[in-house]
PDB file of C-alpha atoms in Angstrom:
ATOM      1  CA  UNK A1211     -35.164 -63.871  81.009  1.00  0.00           C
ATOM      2  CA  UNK A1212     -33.793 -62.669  77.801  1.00  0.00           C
ATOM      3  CA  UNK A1213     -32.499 -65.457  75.702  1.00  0.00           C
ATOM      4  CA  UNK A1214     -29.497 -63.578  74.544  1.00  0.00           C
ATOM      5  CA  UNK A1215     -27.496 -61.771  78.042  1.00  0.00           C
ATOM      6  CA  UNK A1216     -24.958 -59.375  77.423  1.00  0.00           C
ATOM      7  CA  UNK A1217     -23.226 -56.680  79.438  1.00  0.00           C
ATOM      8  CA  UNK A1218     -23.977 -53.577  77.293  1.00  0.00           C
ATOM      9  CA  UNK A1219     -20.885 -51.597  79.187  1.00  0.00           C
ATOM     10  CA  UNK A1220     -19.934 -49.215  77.692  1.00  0.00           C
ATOM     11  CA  UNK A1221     -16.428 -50.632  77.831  1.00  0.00           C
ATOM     12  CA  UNK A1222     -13.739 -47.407  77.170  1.00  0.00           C
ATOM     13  CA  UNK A1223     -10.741 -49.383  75.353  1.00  0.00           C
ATOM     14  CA  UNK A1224      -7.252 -47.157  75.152  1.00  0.00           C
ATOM     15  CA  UNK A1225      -6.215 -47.585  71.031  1.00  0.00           C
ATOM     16  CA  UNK A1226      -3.865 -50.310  70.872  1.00  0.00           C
ATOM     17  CA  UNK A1227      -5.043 -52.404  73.929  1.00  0.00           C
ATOM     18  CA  UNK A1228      -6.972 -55.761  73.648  1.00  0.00           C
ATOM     19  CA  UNK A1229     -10.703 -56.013  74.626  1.00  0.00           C
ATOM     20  CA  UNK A1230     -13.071 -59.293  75.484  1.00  0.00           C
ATOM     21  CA  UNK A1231     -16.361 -59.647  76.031  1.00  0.00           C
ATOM     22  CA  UNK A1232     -18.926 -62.476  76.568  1.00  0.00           C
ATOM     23  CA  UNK A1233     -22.485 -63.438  76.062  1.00  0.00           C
ATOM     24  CA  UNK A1234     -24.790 -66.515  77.422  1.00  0.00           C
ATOM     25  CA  UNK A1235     -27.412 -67.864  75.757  1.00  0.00           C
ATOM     26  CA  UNK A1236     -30.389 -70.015  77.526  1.00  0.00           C
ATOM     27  CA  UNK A1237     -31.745 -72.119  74.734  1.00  0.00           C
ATOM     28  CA  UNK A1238     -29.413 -75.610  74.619  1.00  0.00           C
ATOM     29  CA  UNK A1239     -31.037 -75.733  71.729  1.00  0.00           C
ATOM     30  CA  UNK A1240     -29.508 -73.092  69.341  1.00  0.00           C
ATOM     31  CA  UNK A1241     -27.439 -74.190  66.706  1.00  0.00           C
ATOM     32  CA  UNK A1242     -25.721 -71.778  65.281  1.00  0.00           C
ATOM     33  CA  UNK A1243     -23.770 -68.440  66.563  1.00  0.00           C
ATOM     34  CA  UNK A1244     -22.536 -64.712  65.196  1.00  0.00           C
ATOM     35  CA  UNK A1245     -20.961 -61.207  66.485  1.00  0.00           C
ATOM     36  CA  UNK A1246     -22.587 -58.745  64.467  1.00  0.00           C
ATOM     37  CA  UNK A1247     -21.010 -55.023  64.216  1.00  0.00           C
ATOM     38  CA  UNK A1248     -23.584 -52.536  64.863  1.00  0.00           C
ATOM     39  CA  UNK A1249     -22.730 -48.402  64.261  1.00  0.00           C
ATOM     40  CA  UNK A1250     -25.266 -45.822  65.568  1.00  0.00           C
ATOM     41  CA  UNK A1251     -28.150 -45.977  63.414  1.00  0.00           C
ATOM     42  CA  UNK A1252     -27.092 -47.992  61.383  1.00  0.00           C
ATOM     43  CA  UNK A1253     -27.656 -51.967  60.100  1.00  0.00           C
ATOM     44  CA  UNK A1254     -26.178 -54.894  61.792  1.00  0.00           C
ATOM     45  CA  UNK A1255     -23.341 -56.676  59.378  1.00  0.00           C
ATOM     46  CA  UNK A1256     -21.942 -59.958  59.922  1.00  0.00           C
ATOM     47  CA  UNK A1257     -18.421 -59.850  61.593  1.00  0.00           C
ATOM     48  CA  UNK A1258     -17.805 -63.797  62.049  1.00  0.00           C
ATOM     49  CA  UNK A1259     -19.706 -66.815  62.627  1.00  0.00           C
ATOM     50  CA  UNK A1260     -18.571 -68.633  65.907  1.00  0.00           C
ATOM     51  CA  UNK A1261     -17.691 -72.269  65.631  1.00  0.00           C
ATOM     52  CA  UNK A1262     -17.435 -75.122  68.335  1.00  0.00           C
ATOM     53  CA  UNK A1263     -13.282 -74.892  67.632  1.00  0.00           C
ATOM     54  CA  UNK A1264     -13.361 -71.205  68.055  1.00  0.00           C
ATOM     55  CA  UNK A1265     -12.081 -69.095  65.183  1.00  0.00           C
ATOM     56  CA  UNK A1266      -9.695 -66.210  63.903  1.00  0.00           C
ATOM     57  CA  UNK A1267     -10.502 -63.217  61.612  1.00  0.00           C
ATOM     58  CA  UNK A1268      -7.389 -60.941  61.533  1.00  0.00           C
ATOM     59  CA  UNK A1269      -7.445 -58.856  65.209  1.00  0.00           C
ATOM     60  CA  UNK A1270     -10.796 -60.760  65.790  1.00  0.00           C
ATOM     61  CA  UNK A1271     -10.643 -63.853  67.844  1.00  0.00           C
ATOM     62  CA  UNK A1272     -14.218 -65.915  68.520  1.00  0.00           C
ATOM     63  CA  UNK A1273     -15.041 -68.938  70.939  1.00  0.00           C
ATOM     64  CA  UNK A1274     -18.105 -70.973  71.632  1.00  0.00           C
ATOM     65  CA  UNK A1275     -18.556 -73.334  75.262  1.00  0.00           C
ATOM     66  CA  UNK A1276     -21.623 -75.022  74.561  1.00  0.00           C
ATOM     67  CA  UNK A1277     -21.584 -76.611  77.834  1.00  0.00           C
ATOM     68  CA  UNK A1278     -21.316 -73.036  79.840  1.00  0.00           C
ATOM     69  CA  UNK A1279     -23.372 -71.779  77.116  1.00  0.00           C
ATOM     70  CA  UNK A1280     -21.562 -68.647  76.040  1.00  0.00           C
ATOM     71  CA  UNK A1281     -19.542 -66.606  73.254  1.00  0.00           C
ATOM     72  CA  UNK A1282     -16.679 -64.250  73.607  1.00  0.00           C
ATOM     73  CA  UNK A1283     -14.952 -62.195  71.372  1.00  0.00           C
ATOM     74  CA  UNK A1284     -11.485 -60.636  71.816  1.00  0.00           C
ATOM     75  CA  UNK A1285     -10.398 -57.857  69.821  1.00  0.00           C
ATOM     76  CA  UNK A1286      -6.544 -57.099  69.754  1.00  0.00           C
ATOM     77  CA  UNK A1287      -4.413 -54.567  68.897  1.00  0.00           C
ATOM     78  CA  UNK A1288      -7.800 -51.873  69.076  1.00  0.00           C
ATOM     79  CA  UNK A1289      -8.107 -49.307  66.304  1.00  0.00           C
ATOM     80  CA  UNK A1290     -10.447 -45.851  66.778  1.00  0.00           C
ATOM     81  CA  UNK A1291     -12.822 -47.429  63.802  1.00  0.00           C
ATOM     82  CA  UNK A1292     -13.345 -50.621  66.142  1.00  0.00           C
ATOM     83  CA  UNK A1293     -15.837 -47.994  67.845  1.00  0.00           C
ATOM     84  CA  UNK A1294     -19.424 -49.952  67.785  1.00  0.00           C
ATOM     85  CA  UNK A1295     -21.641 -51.813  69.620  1.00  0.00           C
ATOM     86  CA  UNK A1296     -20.972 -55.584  69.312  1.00  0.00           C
ATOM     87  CA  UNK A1297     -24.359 -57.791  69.088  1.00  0.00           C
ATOM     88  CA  UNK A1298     -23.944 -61.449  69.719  1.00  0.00           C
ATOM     89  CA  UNK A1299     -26.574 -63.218  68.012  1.00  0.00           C
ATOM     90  CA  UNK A1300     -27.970 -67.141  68.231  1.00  0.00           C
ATOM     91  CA  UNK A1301     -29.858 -68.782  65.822  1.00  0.00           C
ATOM     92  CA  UNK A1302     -32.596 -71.751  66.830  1.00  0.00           C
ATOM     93  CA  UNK A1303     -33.730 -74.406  64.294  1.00  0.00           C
ATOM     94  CA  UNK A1304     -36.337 -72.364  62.784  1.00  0.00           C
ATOM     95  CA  UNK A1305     -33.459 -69.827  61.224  1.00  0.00           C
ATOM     96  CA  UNK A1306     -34.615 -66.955  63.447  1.00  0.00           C
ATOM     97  CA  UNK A1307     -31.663 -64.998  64.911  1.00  0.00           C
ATOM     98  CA  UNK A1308     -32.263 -63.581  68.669  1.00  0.00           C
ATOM     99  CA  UNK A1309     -29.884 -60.926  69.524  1.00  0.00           C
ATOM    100  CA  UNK A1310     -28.102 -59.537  72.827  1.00  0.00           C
ATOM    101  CA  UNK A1311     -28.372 -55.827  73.749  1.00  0.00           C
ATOM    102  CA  UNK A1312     -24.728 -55.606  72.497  1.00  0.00           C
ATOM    103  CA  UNK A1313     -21.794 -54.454  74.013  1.00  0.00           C
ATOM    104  CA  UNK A1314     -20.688 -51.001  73.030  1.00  0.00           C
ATOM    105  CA  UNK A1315     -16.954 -50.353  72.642  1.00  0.00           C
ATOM    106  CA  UNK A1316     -15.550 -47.061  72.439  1.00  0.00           C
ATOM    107  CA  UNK A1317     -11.815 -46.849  71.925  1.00  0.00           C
ATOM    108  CA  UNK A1318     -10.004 -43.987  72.904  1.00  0.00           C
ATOM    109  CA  UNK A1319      -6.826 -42.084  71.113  1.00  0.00           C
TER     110      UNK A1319
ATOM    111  CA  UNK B 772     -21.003 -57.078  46.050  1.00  0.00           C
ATOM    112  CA  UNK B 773     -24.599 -56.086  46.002  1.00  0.00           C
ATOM    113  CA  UNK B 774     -26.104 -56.072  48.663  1.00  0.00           C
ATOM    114  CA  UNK B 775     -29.544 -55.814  50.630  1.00  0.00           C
ATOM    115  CA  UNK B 776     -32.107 -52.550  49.122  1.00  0.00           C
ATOM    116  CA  UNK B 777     -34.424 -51.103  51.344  1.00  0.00           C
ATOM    117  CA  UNK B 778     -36.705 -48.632  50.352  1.00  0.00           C
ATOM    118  CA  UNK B 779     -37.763 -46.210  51.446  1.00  0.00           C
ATOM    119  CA  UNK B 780     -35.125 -45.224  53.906  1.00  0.00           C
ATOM    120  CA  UNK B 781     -36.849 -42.794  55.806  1.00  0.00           C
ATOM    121  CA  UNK B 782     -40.979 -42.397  56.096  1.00  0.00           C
ATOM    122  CA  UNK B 783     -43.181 -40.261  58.193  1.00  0.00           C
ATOM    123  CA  UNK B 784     -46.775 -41.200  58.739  1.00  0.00           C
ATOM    124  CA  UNK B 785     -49.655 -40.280  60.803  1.00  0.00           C
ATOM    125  CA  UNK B 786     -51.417 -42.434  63.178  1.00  0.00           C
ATOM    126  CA  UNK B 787     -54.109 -44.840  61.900  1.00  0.00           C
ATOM    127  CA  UNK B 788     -52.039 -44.662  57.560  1.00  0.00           C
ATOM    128  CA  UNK B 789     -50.907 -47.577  56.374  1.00  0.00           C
ATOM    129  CA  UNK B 790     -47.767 -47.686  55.127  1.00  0.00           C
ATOM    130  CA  UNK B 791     -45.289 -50.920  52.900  1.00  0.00           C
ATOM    131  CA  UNK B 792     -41.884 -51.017  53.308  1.00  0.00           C
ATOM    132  CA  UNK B 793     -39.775 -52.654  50.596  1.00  0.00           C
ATOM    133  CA  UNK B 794     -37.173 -55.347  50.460  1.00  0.00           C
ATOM    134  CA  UNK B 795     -35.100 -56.392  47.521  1.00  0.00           C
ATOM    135  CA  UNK B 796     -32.556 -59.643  48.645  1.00  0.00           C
ATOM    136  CA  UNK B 797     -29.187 -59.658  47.709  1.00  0.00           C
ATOM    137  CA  UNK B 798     -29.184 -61.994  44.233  1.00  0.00           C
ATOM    138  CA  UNK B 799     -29.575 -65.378  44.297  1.00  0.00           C
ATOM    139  CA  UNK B 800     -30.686 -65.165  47.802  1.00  0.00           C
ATOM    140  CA  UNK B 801     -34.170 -67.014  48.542  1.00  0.00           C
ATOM    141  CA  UNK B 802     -34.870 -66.382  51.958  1.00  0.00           C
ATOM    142  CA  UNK B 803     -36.200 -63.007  53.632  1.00  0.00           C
ATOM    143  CA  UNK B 804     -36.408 -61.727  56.975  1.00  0.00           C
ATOM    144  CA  UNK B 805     -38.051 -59.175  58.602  1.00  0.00           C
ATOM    145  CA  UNK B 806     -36.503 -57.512  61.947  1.00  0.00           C
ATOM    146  CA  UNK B 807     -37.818 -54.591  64.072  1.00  0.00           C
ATOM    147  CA  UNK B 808     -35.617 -52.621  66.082  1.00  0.00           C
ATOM    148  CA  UNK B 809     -37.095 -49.678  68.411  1.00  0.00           C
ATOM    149  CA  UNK B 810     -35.226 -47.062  70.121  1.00  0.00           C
ATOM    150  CA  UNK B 811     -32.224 -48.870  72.204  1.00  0.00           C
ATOM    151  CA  UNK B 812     -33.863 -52.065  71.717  1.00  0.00           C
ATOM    152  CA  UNK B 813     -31.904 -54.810  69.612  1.00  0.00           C
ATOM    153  CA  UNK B 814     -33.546 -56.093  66.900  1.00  0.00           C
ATOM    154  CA  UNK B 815     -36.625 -58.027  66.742  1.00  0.00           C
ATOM    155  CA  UNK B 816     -37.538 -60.974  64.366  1.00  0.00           C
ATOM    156  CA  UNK B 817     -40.760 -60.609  62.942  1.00  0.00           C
ATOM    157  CA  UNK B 818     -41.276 -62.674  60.176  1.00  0.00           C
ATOM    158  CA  UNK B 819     -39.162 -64.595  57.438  1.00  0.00           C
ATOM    159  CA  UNK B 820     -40.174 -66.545  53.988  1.00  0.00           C
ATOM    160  CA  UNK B 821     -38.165 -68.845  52.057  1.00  0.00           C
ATOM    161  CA  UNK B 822     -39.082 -69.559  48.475  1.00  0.00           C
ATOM    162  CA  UNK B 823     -42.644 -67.532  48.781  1.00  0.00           C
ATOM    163  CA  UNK B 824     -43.736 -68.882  51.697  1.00  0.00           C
ATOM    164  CA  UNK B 825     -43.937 -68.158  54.872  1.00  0.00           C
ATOM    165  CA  UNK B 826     -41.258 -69.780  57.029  1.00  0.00           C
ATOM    166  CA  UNK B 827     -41.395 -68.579  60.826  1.00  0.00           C
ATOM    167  CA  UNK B 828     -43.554 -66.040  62.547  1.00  0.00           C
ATOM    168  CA  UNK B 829     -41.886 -64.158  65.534  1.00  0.00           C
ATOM    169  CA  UNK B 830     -43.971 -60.784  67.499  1.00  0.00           C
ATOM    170  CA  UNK B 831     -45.332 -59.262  64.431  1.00  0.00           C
ATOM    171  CA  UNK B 832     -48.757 -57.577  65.138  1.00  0.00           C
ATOM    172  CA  UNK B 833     -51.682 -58.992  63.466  1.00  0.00           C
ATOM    173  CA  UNK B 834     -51.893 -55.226  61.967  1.00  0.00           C
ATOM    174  CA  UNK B 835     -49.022 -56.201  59.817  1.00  0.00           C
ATOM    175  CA  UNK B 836     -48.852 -58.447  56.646  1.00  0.00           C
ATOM    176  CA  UNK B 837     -45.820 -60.087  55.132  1.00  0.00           C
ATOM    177  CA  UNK B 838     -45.027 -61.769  51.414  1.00  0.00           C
ATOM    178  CA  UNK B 839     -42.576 -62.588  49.277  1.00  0.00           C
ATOM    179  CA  UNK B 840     -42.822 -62.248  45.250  1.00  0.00           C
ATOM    180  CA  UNK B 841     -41.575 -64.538  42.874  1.00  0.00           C
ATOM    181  CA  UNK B 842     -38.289 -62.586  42.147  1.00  0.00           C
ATOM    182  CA  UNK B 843     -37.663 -62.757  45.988  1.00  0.00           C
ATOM    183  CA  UNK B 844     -38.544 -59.152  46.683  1.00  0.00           C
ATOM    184  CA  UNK B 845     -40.015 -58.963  49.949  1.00  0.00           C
ATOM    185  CA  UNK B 846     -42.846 -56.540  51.044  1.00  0.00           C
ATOM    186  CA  UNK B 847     -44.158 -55.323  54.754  1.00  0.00           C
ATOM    187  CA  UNK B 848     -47.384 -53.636  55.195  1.00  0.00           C
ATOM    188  CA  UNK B 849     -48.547 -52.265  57.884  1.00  0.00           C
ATOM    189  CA  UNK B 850     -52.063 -50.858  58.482  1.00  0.00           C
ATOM    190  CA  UNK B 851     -53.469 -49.101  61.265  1.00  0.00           C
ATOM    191  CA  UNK B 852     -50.290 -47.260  62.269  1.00  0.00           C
ATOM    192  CA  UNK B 853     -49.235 -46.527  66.032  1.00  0.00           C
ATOM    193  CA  UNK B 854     -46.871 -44.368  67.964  1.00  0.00           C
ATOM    194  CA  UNK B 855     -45.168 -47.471  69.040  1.00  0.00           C
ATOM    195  CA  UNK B 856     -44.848 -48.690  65.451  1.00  0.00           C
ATOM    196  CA  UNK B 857     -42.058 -46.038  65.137  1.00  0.00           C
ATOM    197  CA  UNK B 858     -38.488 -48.038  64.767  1.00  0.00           C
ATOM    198  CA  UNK B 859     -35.653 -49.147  62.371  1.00  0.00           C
ATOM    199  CA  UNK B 860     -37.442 -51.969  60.252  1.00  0.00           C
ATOM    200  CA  UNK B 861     -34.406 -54.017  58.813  1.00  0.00           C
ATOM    201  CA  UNK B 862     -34.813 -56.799  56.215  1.00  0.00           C
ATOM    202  CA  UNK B 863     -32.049 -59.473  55.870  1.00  0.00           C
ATOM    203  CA  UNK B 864     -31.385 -62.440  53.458  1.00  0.00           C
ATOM    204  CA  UNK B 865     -29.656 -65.568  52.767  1.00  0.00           C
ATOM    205  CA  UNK B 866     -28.925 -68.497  50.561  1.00  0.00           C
ATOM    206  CA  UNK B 867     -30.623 -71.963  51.699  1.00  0.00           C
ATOM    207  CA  UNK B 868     -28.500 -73.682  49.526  1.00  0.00           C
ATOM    208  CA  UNK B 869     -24.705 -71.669  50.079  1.00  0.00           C
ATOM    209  CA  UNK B 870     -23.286 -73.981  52.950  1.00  0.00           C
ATOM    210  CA  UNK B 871     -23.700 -70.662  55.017  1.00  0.00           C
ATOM    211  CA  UNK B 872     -27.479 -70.708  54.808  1.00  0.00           C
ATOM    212  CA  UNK B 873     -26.987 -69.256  58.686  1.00  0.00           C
ATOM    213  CA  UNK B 874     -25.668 -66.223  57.738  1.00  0.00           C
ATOM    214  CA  UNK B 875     -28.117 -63.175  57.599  1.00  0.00           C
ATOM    215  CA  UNK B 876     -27.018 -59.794  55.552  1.00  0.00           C
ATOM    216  CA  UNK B 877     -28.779 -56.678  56.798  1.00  0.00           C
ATOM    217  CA  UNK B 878     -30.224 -54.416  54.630  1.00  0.00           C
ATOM    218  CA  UNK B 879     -29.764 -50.637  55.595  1.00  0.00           C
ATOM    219  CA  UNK B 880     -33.288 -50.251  57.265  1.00  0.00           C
ATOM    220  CA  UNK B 881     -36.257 -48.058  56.805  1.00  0.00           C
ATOM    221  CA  UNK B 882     -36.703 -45.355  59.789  1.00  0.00           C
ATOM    222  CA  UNK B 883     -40.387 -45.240  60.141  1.00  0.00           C
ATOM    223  CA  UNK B 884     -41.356 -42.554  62.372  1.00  0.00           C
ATOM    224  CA  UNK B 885     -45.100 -42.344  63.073  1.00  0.00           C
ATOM    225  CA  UNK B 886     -46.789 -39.091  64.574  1.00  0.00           C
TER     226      UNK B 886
END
């Protein structure tokens, strides 16, 4: 089982609408959690770190259950350039990340 | 801000070369990591070093070597090249002392395509 489980989709958002998406995670253990942004071909950069309380970035909105063991991430008001795949990411004790397959968003005019 | 170099960007080599890809950290960042990511795969941790020396060891194949010099700059060499070696190598750093030590920045990646 892979420790990081996401639904890759694709999930076709119409510009303007609101999109969510969750992850689980297996290891209890993991400390510390991320959405990373990923474009075709391109590097994975840091969108937000995910506390326990859950945290806003502008149209980005975060949340951690440690007891259910999953992330979401809700993305409001969609824009055309919000077009990526979406990798949620854990980190263990030993600073390693372990990434999902990501879930790829493609909004639509 | 500066941020992660990665050279080269792009490299072809034939089975059985060797080839080192290069990592240079974003500044006063001390700790490296190594990621591989193949064709629709996500990434893949490989190996990391903090201050020098080795930190954490993920799948990297004994075929491949790791260090990191003392102004931080990371190198990955890999010898005895396969098909399957072909993938996006990505480096990433951060700052063991920031507060936000968690946080990883990518660097843009070297494509290595091996034929």
């Amino acid at each position: 089982r892979k420790e990081v489980e996401q639904d890759p989709g694709p999930f076709n958002v119409p510009e303007g609408a609101t999109v969510a998406f969750n992850c689980t995670y297996s290891n209890s253990a993991s400390q510390s959690f991320f959405w990373y942004r990923q474009d075709c071909r391109k590097e994975p950069k840091l969108l937000m770190s995910v506390y326990s309380s859950g945290n806003e970035d502008g149209r980005f909105t975060a949340q951690l259950n440690r007891a259910s063991q999953y992330i979401s991430l809700l993305i409001r008001d969609s824009k055309l350039s919000d077009s990526a795949t979406y990798l949620c990411v854990v980190k263990r004790g030993n600073n390693r990340l372990a990434f999902g397959k990501g879930n790829q968003v493609v909004v639509i005019p | 801000a500066a941020g992660v170099i990665q050279s080269p960007r792009h490299l072809i080599k034939e089975k059985r070369e060797t080839a080192t890809l290069k990592c240079y950290p974003i500044p006063r960042h001390d700790t490296v990591y190594w990621y591989q990511q193949g064709p629709g795969q996500d990434p893949q941790f490989l190996i990391s070093f903090y201050e020098k020396m080795q930190s954490d060891k993920g799948s990297i194949p004994d075929r491949f070597s790791a260090q990191q010099f003392s102004d931080y700059h990371s190198e990955l060499n890999m010898s005895s090249l396969e098909l399957g070696d072909s993938a996006l190598y990505f480096c990433a750093s951060s700052r063991a002392t920031s507060g936000r030590e968690d946080e990883q920045y990518f660097g843009p990646g070297t494509r290595l395509t091996v034929t």
